[in-house]
PDB file of C-alpha atoms in Angstrom:
ATOM      1  CA  MET A 266       4.010  16.652  45.430  1.00 56.00           C
ATOM      2  CA  LYS A 267       4.718  17.200  48.483  1.00 54.00           C
ATOM      3  CA  ARG A 268       1.467  15.385  49.577  1.00 56.00           C
ATOM      4  CA  PHE A 269       3.359  12.804  47.617  1.00 46.00           C
ATOM      5  CA  ILE A 270       6.157  12.660  49.429  1.00 49.00           C
ATOM      6  CA  TYR A 271       4.295  12.599  52.888  1.00 44.00           C
ATOM      7  CA  LEU A 272       2.451   9.616  51.282  1.00 43.00           C
ATOM      8  CA  ALA A 273       5.182   7.838  50.440  1.00 46.00           C
ATOM      9  CA  LEU A 274       7.478   8.812  53.747  1.00 42.00           C
ATOM     10  CA  ALA A 275       3.992   7.631  55.629  1.00 48.00           C
ATOM     11  CA  THR A 276       3.769   4.267  54.009  1.00 44.00           C
ATOM     12  CA  SER A 277       7.244   3.741  54.411  1.00 42.00           C
ATOM     13  CA  LEU A 278       7.361   4.323  58.103  1.00 41.00           C
ATOM     14  CA  CYS A 279       4.339   1.721  58.412  1.00 41.00           C
ATOM     15  CA  LEU A 280       5.833  -1.136  56.594  1.00 38.00           C
ATOM     16  CA  THR A 281       8.752  -0.546  58.947  1.00 40.00           C
ATOM     17  CA  VAL A 282       6.298  -1.045  61.824  1.00 42.00           C
ATOM     18  CA  ILE A 283       4.801  -3.956  60.457  1.00 46.00           C
ATOM     19  CA  ALA A 284       8.439  -5.558  59.187  1.00 48.00           C
ATOM     20  CA  ASP A 285       9.406  -4.973  62.577  1.00 80.00           C
ATOM     21  CA  GLU A 286       6.361  -7.024  64.343  1.00 89.00           C
ATOM     22  CA  ASP A 287       5.950  -9.832  60.994  1.00 90.00           C
ATOM     23  CA  GLN A 288      10.318  -9.954  63.134  1.00 92.00           C
ATOM     24  CA  VAL A 289       9.135  -9.886  66.387  1.00 93.00           C
ATOM     25  CA  GLU A 290       6.122 -12.753  65.573  1.00 94.00           C
ATOM     26  CA  TYR A 291       8.717 -14.977  63.852  1.00 95.00           C
ATOM     27  CA  ARG A 292      11.195 -14.914  66.376  1.00 96.00           C
ATOM     28  CA  GLN A 293       8.234 -15.779  68.752  1.00 95.00           C
ATOM     29  CA  GLU A 294       7.729 -18.651  66.992  1.00 97.00           C
ATOM     30  CA  ILE A 295      10.758 -20.042  66.593  1.00 97.00           C
ATOM     31  CA  MET A 296      11.033 -20.127  70.197  1.00 96.00           C
ATOM     32  CA  SER A 297       8.399 -21.709  71.051  1.00 97.00           C
ATOM     33  CA  ALA A 298       9.520 -24.424  68.456  1.00 98.00           C
ATOM     34  CA  ILE A 299      12.069 -24.511  70.693  1.00 98.00           C
ATOM     35  CA  GLY A 300       9.986 -24.496  73.698  1.00 97.00           C
ATOM     36  CA  GLY A 301       7.725 -27.186  72.122  1.00 97.00           C
ATOM     37  CA  SER A 302      11.190 -29.555  71.240  1.00 98.00           C
ATOM     38  CA  MET A 303      12.182 -29.069  75.167  1.00 97.00           C
ATOM     39  CA  GLY A 304       8.684 -29.607  76.524  1.00 97.00           C
ATOM     40  CA  ALA A 305       8.414 -32.826  74.517  1.00 98.00           C
ATOM     41  CA  LEU A 306      11.750 -34.776  75.584  1.00 97.00           C
ATOM     42  CA  GLY A 307      10.881 -33.646  78.696  1.00 96.00           C
ATOM     43  CA  LYS A 308       7.855 -36.171  78.337  1.00 97.00           C
ATOM     44  CA  ILE A 309       9.824 -38.877  77.028  1.00 96.00           C
ATOM     45  CA  LEU A 310      13.084 -38.418  79.620  1.00 94.00           C
ATOM     46  CA  LYS A 311      10.713 -38.509  82.326  1.00 95.00           C
ATOM     47  CA  GLU A 312       8.541 -41.839  81.140  1.00 96.00           C
ATOM     48  CA  GLU A 313       5.523 -39.943  80.615  1.00 98.00           C
ATOM     49  CA  VAL A 314       4.980 -40.750  77.231  1.00 97.00           C
ATOM     50  CA  ASP A 315       7.234 -43.782  75.701  1.00 97.00           C
ATOM     51  CA  ARG A 316       8.452 -42.905  72.604  1.00 97.00           C
ATOM     52  CA  THR A 317      12.448 -42.868  73.243  1.00 95.00           C
ATOM     53  CA  ASP A 318      12.757 -43.400  69.138  1.00 95.00           C
ATOM     54  CA  ASP A 319      11.861 -39.763  68.927  1.00 97.00           C
ATOM     55  CA  ILE A 320      14.917 -38.515  70.503  1.00 97.00           C
ATOM     56  CA  ALA A 321      16.964 -38.620  67.797  1.00 97.00           C
ATOM     57  CA  GLN A 322      14.787 -37.040  65.354  1.00 98.00           C
ATOM     58  CA  LEU A 323      14.115 -34.076  68.140  1.00 98.00           C
ATOM     59  CA  ALA A 324      17.641 -33.806  68.516  1.00 98.00           C
ATOM     60  CA  VAL A 325      18.143 -32.805  65.015  1.00 98.00           C
ATOM     61  CA  VAL A 326      15.387 -30.350  65.322  1.00 98.00           C
ATOM     62  CA  LEU A 327      16.324 -28.655  68.191  1.00 98.00           C
ATOM     63  CA  ASP A 328      19.855 -28.340  66.658  1.00 98.00           C
ATOM     64  CA  GLU A 329      18.469 -26.579  63.586  1.00 98.00           C
ATOM     65  CA  LEU A 330      16.389 -24.622  65.695  1.00 98.00           C
ATOM     66  CA  ALA A 331      19.304 -23.325  67.155  1.00 98.00           C
ATOM     67  CA  THR A 332      21.142 -22.055  64.100  1.00 98.00           C
ATOM     68  CA  ILE A 333      18.023 -20.723  63.051  1.00 98.00           C
ATOM     69  CA  ALA A 334      17.601 -19.097  66.315  1.00 97.00           C
ATOM     70  CA  GLN A 335      21.302 -17.185  66.047  1.00 95.00           C
ATOM     71  CA  HIS A 336      20.062 -14.700  63.373  1.00 95.00           C
ATOM     72  CA  VAL A 337      15.932 -13.849  64.427  1.00 96.00           C
ATOM     73  CA  PHE A 338      17.584 -10.985  66.744  1.00 95.00           C
ATOM     74  CA  PRO A 339      17.984  -8.097  63.819  1.00 92.00           C
ATOM     75  CA  GLU A 340      18.926  -4.635  64.628  1.00 89.00           C
ATOM     76  CA  GLY A 341      15.389  -3.455  64.429  1.00 86.00           C
ATOM     77  CA  SER A 342      13.204  -5.594  65.700  1.00 89.00           C
ATOM     78  CA  GLU A 343      13.128  -5.131  69.874  1.00 92.00           C
ATOM     79  CA  GLY A 344       9.913  -6.292  71.271  1.00 91.00           C
ATOM     80  CA  GLY A 345       7.968  -8.826  72.878  1.00 90.00           C
ATOM     81  CA  GLU A 346       9.510 -10.854  75.651  1.00 92.00           C
ATOM     82  CA  ALA A 347      13.063 -10.367  74.237  1.00 94.00           C
ATOM     83  CA  LEU A 348      14.909  -7.183  76.730  1.00 94.00           C
ATOM     84  CA  LEU A 349      16.749  -4.701  75.085  1.00 94.00           C
ATOM     85  CA  ASP A 350      19.527  -5.632  76.488  1.00 95.00           C
ATOM     86  CA  ILE A 351      19.961  -8.225  73.270  1.00 95.00           C
ATOM     87  CA  TRP A 352      20.734  -4.931  71.755  1.00 94.00           C
ATOM     88  CA  GLN A 353      22.883  -3.322  74.008  1.00 95.00           C
ATOM     89  CA  GLU A 354      24.401  -6.001  74.598  1.00 95.00           C
ATOM     90  CA  PRO A 355      25.206  -7.806  71.818  1.00 94.00           C
ATOM     91  CA  GLU A 356      28.350  -9.712  72.479  1.00 95.00           C
ATOM     92  CA  GLU A 357      27.214 -11.453  75.824  1.00 96.00           C
ATOM     93  CA  PHE A 358      23.699 -12.222  74.208  1.00 95.00           C
ATOM     94  CA  GLU A 359      26.354 -13.251  71.013  1.00 96.00           C
ATOM     95  CA  GLU A 360      27.902 -15.596  73.860  1.00 96.00           C
ATOM     96  CA  ARG A 361      24.923 -17.206  74.967  1.00 96.00           C
ATOM     97  CA  LEU A 362      23.154 -18.453  71.571  1.00 96.00           C
ATOM     98  CA  THR A 363      26.679 -19.816  70.744  1.00 97.00           C
ATOM     99  CA  ALA A 364      26.796 -21.759  73.970  1.00 97.00           C
ATOM    100  CA  PHE A 365      22.786 -22.735  73.636  1.00 97.00           C
ATOM    101  CA  LYS A 366      24.205 -24.133  69.642  1.00 98.00           C
ATOM    102  CA  THR A 367      26.833 -26.179  71.215  1.00 98.00           C
ATOM    103  CA  ALA A 368      24.792 -27.249  73.421  1.00 98.00           C
ATOM    104  CA  THR A 369      22.074 -28.435  71.201  1.00 98.00           C
ATOM    105  CA  ALA A 370      24.999 -29.798  69.033  1.00 98.00           C
ATOM    106  CA  ALA A 371      26.429 -32.335  71.520  1.00 98.00           C
ATOM    107  CA  PHE A 372      22.826 -33.644  72.497  1.00 98.00           C
ATOM    108  CA  ARG A 373      22.322 -33.918  69.034  1.00 98.00           C
ATOM    109  CA  LYS A 374      25.765 -36.135  68.730  1.00 97.00           C
ATOM    110  CA  ALA A 375      24.424 -38.043  72.088  1.00 97.00           C
ATOM    111  CA  ALA A 376      21.213 -38.954  70.886  1.00 97.00           C
ATOM    112  CA  GLU A 377      22.061 -40.109  67.719  1.00 96.00           C
ATOM    113  CA  SER A 378      24.356 -42.525  69.744  1.00 94.00           C
ATOM    114  CA  GLY A 379      21.318 -43.897  71.123  1.00 90.00           C
ATOM    115  CA  GLU A 380      23.348 -44.328  74.848  1.00 90.00           C
ATOM    116  CA  MET A 381      20.929 -42.984  76.806  1.00 89.00           C
ATOM    117  CA  ALA A 382      23.716 -42.531  79.491  1.00 93.00           C
ATOM    118  CA  ASN A 383      24.569 -39.534  77.486  1.00 93.00           C
ATOM    119  CA  ILE A 384      21.800 -38.088  76.614  1.00 95.00           C
ATOM    120  CA  GLY A 385      20.356 -37.272  80.338  1.00 93.00           C
ATOM    121  CA  PRO A 386      23.769 -34.561  80.962  1.00 96.00           C
ATOM    122  CA  THR A 387      23.482 -33.363  77.264  1.00 97.00           C
ATOM    123  CA  ILE A 388      20.259 -32.003  77.184  1.00 96.00           C
ATOM    124  CA  SER A 389      20.363 -31.124  81.041  1.00 96.00           C
ATOM    125  CA  GLU A 390      22.482 -28.555  79.155  1.00 97.00           C
ATOM    126  CA  VAL A 391      20.863 -27.702  76.810  1.00 98.00           C
ATOM    127  CA  GLY A 392      18.422 -26.726  79.367  1.00 96.00           C
ATOM    128  CA  MET A 393      20.888 -24.779  80.818  1.00 96.00           C
ATOM    129  CA  ALA A 394      22.015 -22.648  78.303  1.00 96.00           C
ATOM    130  CA  CYS A 395      18.308 -21.857  77.862  1.00 95.00           C
ATOM    131  CA  ARG A 396      17.959 -20.638  81.422  1.00 94.00           C
ATOM    132  CA  GLY A 397      20.838 -18.656  81.092  1.00 91.00           C
ATOM    133  CA  CYS A 398      19.781 -16.357  78.516  1.00 92.00           C
ATOM    134  CA  HIS A 399      16.252 -16.517  79.469  1.00 92.00           C
ATOM    135  CA  GLN A 400      17.439 -15.158  83.044  1.00 92.00           C
ATOM    136  CA  GLN A 401      19.787 -12.271  81.310  1.00 91.00           C
ATOM    137  CA  PHE A 402      17.338 -11.422  78.142  1.00 93.00           C
ATOM    138  CA  ARG A 403      14.206 -12.568  78.626  1.00 91.00           C
ATOM    139  CA  GLU A 404      11.375 -10.438  80.454  1.00 87.00           C
TER     140      GLU A 404
END
């Protein structure tokens, strides 16, 4: 009976470690998708590619990813390039995520308007929100 209990405990611990690694990898994929969207937008806005028709769709994607990003740092998912400060200073981190979501929502609205004069400043706000969070909470 003791062997069974030890085996069950060991299996449970292993599954927890695997689940944590999966959480970290999932978070990294979401953050990579955000980075990819920002990179694609950068190419459009620098006129390296002629895809201005894609700006509104990319703004939607970015805004939706910002919503998802608010939930990919659960307790117990420490690791990757995320600093422990995320879990040690949850209020400050939540403020950063909220600022990012607010910025992506404003960018989405500007992009949907199609007015290039509004798009530049709002995508800059998104970039500043990204940098602000990375400077404090990413290796």
